[in-house]
mmCIF file of N, CA and C in Angstrom:
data_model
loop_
_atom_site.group_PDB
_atom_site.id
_atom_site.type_symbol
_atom_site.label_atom_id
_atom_site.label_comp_id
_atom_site.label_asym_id
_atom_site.label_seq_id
_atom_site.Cartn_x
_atom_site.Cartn_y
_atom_site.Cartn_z
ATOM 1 N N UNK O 1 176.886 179.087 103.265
ATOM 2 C CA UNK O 1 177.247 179.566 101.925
ATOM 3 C C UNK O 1 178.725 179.330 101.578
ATOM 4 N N UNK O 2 179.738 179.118 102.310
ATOM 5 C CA UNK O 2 181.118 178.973 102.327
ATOM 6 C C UNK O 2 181.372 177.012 102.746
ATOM 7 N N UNK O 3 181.500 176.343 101.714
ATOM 8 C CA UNK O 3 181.500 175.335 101.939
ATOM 9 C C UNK O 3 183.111 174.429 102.735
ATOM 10 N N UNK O 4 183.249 173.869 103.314
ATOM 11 C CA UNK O 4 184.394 173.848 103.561
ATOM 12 C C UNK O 4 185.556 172.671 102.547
ATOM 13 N N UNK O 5 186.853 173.068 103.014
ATOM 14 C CA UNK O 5 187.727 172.899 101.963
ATOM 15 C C UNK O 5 187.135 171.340 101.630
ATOM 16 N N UNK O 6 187.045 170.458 102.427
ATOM 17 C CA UNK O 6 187.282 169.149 101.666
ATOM 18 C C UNK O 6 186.242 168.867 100.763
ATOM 19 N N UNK O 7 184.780 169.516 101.191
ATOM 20 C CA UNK O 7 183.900 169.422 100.193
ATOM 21 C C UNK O 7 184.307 169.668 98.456
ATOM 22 N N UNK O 8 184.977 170.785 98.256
ATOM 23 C CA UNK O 8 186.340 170.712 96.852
ATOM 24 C C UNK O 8 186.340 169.811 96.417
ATOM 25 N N UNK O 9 187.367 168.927 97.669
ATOM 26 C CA UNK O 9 188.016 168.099 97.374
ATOM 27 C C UNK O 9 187.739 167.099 96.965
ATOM 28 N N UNK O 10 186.474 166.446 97.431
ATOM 29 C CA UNK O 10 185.564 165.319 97.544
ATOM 30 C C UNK O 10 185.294 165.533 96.000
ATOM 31 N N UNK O 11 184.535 166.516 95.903
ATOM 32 C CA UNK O 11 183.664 167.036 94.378
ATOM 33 C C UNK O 11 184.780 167.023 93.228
ATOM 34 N N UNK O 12 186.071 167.083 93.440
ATOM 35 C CA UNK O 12 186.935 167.405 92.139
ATOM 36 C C UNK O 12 187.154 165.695 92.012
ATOM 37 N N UNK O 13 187.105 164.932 92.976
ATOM 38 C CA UNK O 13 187.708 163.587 93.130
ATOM 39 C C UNK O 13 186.388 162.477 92.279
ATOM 40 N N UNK O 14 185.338 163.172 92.512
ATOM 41 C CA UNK O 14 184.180 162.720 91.782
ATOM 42 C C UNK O 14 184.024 163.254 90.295
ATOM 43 N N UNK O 15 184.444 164.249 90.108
ATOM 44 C CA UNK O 15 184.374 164.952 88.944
ATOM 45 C C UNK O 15 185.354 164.367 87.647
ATOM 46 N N UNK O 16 186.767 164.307 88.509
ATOM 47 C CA UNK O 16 187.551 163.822 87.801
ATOM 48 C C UNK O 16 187.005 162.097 87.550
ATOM 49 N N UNK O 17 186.967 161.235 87.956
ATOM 50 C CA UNK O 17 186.410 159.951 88.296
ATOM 51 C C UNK O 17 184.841 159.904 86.943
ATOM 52 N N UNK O 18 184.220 160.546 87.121
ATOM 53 C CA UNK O 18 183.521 161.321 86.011
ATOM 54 C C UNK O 18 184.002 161.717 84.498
ATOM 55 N N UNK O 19 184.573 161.967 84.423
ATOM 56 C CA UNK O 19 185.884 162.235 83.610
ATOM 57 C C UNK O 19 185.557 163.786 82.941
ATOM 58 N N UNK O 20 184.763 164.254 83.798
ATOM 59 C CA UNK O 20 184.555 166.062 83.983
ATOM 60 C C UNK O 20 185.822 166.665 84.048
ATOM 61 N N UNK O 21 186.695 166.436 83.762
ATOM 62 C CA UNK O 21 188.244 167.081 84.390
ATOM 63 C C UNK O 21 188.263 168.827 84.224
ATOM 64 N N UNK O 22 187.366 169.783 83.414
ATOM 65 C CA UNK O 22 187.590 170.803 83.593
ATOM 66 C C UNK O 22 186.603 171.290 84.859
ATOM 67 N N UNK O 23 185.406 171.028 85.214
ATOM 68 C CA UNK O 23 184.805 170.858 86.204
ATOM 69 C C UNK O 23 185.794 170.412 87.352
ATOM 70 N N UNK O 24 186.499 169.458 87.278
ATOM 71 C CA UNK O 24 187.165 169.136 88.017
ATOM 72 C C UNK O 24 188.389 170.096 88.688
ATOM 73 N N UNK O 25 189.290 170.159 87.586
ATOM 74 C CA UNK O 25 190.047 171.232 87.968
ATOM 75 C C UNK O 25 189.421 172.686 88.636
ATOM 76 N N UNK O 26 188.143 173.076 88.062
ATOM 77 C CA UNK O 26 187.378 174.043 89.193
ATOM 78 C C UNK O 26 187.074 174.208 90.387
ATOM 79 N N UNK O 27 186.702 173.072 90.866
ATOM 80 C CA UNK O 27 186.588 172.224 92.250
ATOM 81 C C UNK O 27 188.176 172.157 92.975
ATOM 82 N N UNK O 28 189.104 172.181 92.490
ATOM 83 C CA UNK O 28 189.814 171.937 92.971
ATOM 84 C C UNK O 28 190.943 173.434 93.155
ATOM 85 N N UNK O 29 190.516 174.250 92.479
ATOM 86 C CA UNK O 29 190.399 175.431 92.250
ATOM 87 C C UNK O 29 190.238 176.520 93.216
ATOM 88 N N UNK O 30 189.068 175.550 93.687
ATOM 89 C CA UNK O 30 188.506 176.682 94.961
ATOM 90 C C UNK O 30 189.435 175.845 96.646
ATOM 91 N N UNK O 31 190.451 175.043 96.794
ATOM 92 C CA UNK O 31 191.184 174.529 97.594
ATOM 93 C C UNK O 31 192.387 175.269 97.433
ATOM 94 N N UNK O 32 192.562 176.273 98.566
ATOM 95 C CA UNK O 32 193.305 177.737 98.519
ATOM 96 C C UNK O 32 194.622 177.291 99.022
ATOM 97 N N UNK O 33 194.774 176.419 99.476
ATOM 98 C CA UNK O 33 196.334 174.644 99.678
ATOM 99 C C UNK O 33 196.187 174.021 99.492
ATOM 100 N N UNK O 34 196.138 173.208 98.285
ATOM 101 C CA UNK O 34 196.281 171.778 98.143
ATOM 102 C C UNK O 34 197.486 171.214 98.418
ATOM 103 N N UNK O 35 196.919 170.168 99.175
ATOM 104 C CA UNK O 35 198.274 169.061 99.738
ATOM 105 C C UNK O 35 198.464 168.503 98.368
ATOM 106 N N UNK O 36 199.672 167.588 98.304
ATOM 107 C CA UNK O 36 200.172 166.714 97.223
ATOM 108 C C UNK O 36 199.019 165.922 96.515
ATOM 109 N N UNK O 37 198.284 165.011 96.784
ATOM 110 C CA UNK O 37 196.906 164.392 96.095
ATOM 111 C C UNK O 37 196.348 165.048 95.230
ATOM 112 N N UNK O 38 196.201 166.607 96.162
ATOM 113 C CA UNK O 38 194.914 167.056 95.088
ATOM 114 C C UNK O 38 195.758 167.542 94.120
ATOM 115 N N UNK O 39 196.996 167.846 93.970
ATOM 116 C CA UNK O 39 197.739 168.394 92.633
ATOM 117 C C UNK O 39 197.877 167.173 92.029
ATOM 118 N N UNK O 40 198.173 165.970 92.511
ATOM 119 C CA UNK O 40 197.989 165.022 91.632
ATOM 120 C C UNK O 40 196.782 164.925 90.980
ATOM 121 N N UNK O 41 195.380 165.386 91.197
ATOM 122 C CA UNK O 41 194.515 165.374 90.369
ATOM 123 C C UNK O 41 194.631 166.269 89.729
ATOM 124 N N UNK O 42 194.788 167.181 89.662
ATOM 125 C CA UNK O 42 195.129 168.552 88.928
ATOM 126 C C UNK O 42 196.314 167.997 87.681
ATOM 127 N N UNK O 43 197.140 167.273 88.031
ATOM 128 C CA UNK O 43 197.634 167.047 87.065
ATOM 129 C C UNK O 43 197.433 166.209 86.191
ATOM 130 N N UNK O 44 196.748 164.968 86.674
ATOM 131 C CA UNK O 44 196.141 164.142 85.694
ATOM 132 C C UNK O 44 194.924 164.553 84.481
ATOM 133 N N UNK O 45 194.116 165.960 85.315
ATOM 134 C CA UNK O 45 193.108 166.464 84.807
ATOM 135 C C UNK O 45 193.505 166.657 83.427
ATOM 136 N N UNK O 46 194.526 167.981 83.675
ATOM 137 C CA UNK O 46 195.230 168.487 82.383
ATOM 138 C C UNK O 46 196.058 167.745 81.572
ATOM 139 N N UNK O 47 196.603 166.467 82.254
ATOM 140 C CA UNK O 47 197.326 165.517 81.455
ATOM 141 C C UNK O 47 196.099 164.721 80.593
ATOM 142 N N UNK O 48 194.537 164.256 80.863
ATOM 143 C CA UNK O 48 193.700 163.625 80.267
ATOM 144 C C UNK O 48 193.282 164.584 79.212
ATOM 145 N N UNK O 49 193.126 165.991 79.628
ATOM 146 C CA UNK O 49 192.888 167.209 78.723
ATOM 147 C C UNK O 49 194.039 167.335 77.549
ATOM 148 N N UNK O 50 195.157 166.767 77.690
ATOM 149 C CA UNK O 50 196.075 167.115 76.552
ATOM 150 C C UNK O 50 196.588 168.292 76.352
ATOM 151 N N UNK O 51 196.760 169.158 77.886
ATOM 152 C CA UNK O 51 197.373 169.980 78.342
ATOM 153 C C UNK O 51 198.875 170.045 79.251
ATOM 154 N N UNK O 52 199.655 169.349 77.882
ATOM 155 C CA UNK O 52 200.872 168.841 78.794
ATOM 156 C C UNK O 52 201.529 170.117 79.533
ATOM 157 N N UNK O 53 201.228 171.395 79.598
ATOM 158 C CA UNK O 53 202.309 172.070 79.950
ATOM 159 C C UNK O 53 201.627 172.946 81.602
ATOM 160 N N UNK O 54 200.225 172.602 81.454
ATOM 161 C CA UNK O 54 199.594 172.699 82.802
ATOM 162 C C UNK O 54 200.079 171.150 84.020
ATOM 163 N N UNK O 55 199.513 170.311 82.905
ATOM 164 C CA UNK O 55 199.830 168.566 83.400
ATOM 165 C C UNK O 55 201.289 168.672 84.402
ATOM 166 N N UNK O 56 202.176 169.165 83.814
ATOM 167 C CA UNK O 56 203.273 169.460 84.041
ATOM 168 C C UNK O 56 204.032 170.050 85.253
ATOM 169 N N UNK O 57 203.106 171.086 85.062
ATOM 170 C CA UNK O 57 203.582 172.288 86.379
ATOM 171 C C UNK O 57 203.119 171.956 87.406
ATOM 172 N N UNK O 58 201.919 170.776 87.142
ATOM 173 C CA UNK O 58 201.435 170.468 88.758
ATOM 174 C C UNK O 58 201.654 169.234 89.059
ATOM 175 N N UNK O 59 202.641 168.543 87.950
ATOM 176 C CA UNK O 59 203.184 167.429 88.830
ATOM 177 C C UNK O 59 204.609 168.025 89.178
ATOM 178 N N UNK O 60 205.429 169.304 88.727
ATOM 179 C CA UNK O 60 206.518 169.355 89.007
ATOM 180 C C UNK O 60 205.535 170.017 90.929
ATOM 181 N N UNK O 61 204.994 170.464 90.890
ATOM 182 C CA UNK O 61 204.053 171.194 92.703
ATOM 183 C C UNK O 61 204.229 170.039 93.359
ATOM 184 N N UNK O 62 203.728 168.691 92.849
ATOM 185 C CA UNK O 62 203.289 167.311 93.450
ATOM 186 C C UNK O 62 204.815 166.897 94.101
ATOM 187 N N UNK O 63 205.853 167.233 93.377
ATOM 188 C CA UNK O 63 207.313 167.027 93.787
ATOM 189 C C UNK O 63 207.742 167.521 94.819
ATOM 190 N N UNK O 64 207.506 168.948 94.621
ATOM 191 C CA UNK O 64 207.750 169.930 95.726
ATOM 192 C C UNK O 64 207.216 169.460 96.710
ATOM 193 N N UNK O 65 206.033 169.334 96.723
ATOM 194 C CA UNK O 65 205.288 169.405 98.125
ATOM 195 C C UNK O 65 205.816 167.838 98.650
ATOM 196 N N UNK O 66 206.061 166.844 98.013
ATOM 197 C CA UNK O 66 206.118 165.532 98.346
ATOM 198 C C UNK O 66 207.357 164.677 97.293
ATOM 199 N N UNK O 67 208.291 165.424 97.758
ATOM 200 C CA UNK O 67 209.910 165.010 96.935
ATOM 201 C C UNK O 67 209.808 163.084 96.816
ATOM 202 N N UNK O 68 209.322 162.380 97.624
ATOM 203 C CA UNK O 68 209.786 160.591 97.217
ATOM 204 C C UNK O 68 208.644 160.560 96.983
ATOM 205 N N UNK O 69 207.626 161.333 96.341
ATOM 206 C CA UNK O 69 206.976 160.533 95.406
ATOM 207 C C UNK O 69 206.546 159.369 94.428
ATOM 208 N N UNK O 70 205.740 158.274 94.706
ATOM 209 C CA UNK O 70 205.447 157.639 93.917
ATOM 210 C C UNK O 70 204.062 156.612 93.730
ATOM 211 N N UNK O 71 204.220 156.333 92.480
ATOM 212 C CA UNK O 71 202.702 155.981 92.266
ATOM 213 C C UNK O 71 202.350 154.886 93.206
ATOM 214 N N UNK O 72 203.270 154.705 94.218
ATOM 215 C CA UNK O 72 202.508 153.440 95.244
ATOM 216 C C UNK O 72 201.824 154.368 96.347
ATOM 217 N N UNK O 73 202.213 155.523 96.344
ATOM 218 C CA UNK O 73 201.976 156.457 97.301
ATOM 219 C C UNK O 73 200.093 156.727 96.841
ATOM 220 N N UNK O 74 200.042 156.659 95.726
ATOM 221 C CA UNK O 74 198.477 156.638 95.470
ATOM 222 C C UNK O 74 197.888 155.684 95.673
ATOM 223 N N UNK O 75 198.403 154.615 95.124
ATOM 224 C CA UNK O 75 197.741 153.633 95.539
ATOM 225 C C UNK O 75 197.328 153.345 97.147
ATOM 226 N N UNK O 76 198.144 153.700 98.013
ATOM 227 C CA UNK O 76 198.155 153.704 99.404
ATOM 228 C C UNK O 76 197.201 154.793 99.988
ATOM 229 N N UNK O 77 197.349 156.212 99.461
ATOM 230 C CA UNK O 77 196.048 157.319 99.842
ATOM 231 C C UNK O 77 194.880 157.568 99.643
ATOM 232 N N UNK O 78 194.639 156.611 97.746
ATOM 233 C CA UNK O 78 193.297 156.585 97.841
ATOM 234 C C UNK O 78 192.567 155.678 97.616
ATOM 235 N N UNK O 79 191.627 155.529 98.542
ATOM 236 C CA UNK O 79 191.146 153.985 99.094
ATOM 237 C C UNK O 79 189.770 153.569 97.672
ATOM 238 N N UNK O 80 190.615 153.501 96.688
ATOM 239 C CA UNK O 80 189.531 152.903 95.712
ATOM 240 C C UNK O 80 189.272 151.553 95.571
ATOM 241 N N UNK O 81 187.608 150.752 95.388
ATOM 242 C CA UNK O 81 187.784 149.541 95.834
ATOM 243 C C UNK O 81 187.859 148.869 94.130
ATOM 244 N N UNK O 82 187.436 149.501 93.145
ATOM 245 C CA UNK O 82 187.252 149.122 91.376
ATOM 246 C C UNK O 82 189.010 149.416 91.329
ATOM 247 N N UNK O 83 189.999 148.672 91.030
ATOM 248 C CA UNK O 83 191.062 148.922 90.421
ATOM 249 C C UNK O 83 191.118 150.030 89.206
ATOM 250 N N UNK O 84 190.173 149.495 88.538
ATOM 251 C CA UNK O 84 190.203 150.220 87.174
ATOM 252 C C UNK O 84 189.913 152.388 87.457
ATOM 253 N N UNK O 85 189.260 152.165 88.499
ATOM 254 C CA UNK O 85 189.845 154.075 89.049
ATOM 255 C C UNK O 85 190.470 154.396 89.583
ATOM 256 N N UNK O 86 191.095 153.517 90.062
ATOM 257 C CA UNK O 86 192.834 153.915 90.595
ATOM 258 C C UNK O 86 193.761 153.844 88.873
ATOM 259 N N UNK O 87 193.477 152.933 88.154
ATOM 260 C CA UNK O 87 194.229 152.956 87.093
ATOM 261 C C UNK O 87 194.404 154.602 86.038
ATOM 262 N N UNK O 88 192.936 154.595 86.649
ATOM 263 C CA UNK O 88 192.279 155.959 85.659
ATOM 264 C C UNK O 88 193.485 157.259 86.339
ATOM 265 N N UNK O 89 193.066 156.975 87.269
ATOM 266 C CA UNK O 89 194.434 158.139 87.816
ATOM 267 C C UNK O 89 195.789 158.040 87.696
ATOM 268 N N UNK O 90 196.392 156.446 87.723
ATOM 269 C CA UNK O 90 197.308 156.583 87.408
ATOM 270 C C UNK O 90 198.194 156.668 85.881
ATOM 271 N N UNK O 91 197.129 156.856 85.039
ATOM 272 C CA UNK O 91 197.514 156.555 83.362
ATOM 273 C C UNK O 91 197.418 158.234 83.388
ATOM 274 N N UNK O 92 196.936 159.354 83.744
ATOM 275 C CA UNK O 92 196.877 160.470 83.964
ATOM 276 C C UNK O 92 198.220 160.938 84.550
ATOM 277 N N UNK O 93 198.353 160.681 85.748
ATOM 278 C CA UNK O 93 199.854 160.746 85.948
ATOM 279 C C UNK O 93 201.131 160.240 85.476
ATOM 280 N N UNK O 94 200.736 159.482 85.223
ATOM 281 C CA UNK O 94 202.265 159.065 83.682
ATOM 282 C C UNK O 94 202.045 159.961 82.951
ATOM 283 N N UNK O 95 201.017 160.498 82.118
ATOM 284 C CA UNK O 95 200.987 161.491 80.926
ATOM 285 C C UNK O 95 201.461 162.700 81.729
ATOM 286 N N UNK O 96 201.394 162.924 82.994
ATOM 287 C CA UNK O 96 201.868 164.267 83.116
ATOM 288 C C UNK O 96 203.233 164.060 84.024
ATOM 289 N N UNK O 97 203.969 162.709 83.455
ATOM 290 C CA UNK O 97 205.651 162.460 83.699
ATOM 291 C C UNK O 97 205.645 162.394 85.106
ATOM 292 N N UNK O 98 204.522 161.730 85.973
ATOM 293 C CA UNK O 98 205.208 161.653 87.425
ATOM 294 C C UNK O 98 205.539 159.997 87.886
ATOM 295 N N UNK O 99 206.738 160.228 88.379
ATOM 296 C CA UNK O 99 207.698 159.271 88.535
ATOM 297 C C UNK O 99 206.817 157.656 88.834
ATOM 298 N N UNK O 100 207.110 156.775 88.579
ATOM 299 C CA UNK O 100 206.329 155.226 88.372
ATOM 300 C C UNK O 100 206.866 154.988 90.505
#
């Protein structure tokens, strides 16, 4: 009945990819630490939502947790083989101002 954390993680990563992003952000919701990634989805969520001031607060988290941040750093963590859903994430994270 208690699923474990990455299952979340997996499901918000599909959700978002989906372009479910409030679903998404739920899923990701129930991940009681998110490392740097998953706030990067969190922030793209609310950045695709047109929620710049959520978008915001969780890319300023994405900083914190991971100060030399940058979008090669995604490209490098998540192993997408369609370019165009790595793009999807990264046009999300520009809208929510995290560093190129």
């Amino acid at each position: 009945p208690f699923p474990p954390t990455f299952y979340w993680e997996f499901r918000g990563v599909a959700l978002f990819q989906a372009r479910r992003y409030r679903e998404a952000i739920e899923a990701f919701s129930e991940v009681a630490q998110p490392p740097w990634w998953c706030r990067c989805y969190l922030a793209a969520c609310y950045a695709h939502l047109g929620m710049h001031e959520e978008a915001r607060i969780h890319g300023a988290e994405v900083l914190r947790l991971k100060p030399d941040f940058s979008m090669t750093d995604i490209e490098r963590t998540e192993p997408y083989q369609n370019s165009a859903d790595i793009q999807h994430l990264k046009d999300g994270l520009r809208k929510a101002r995290l560093p190129e």
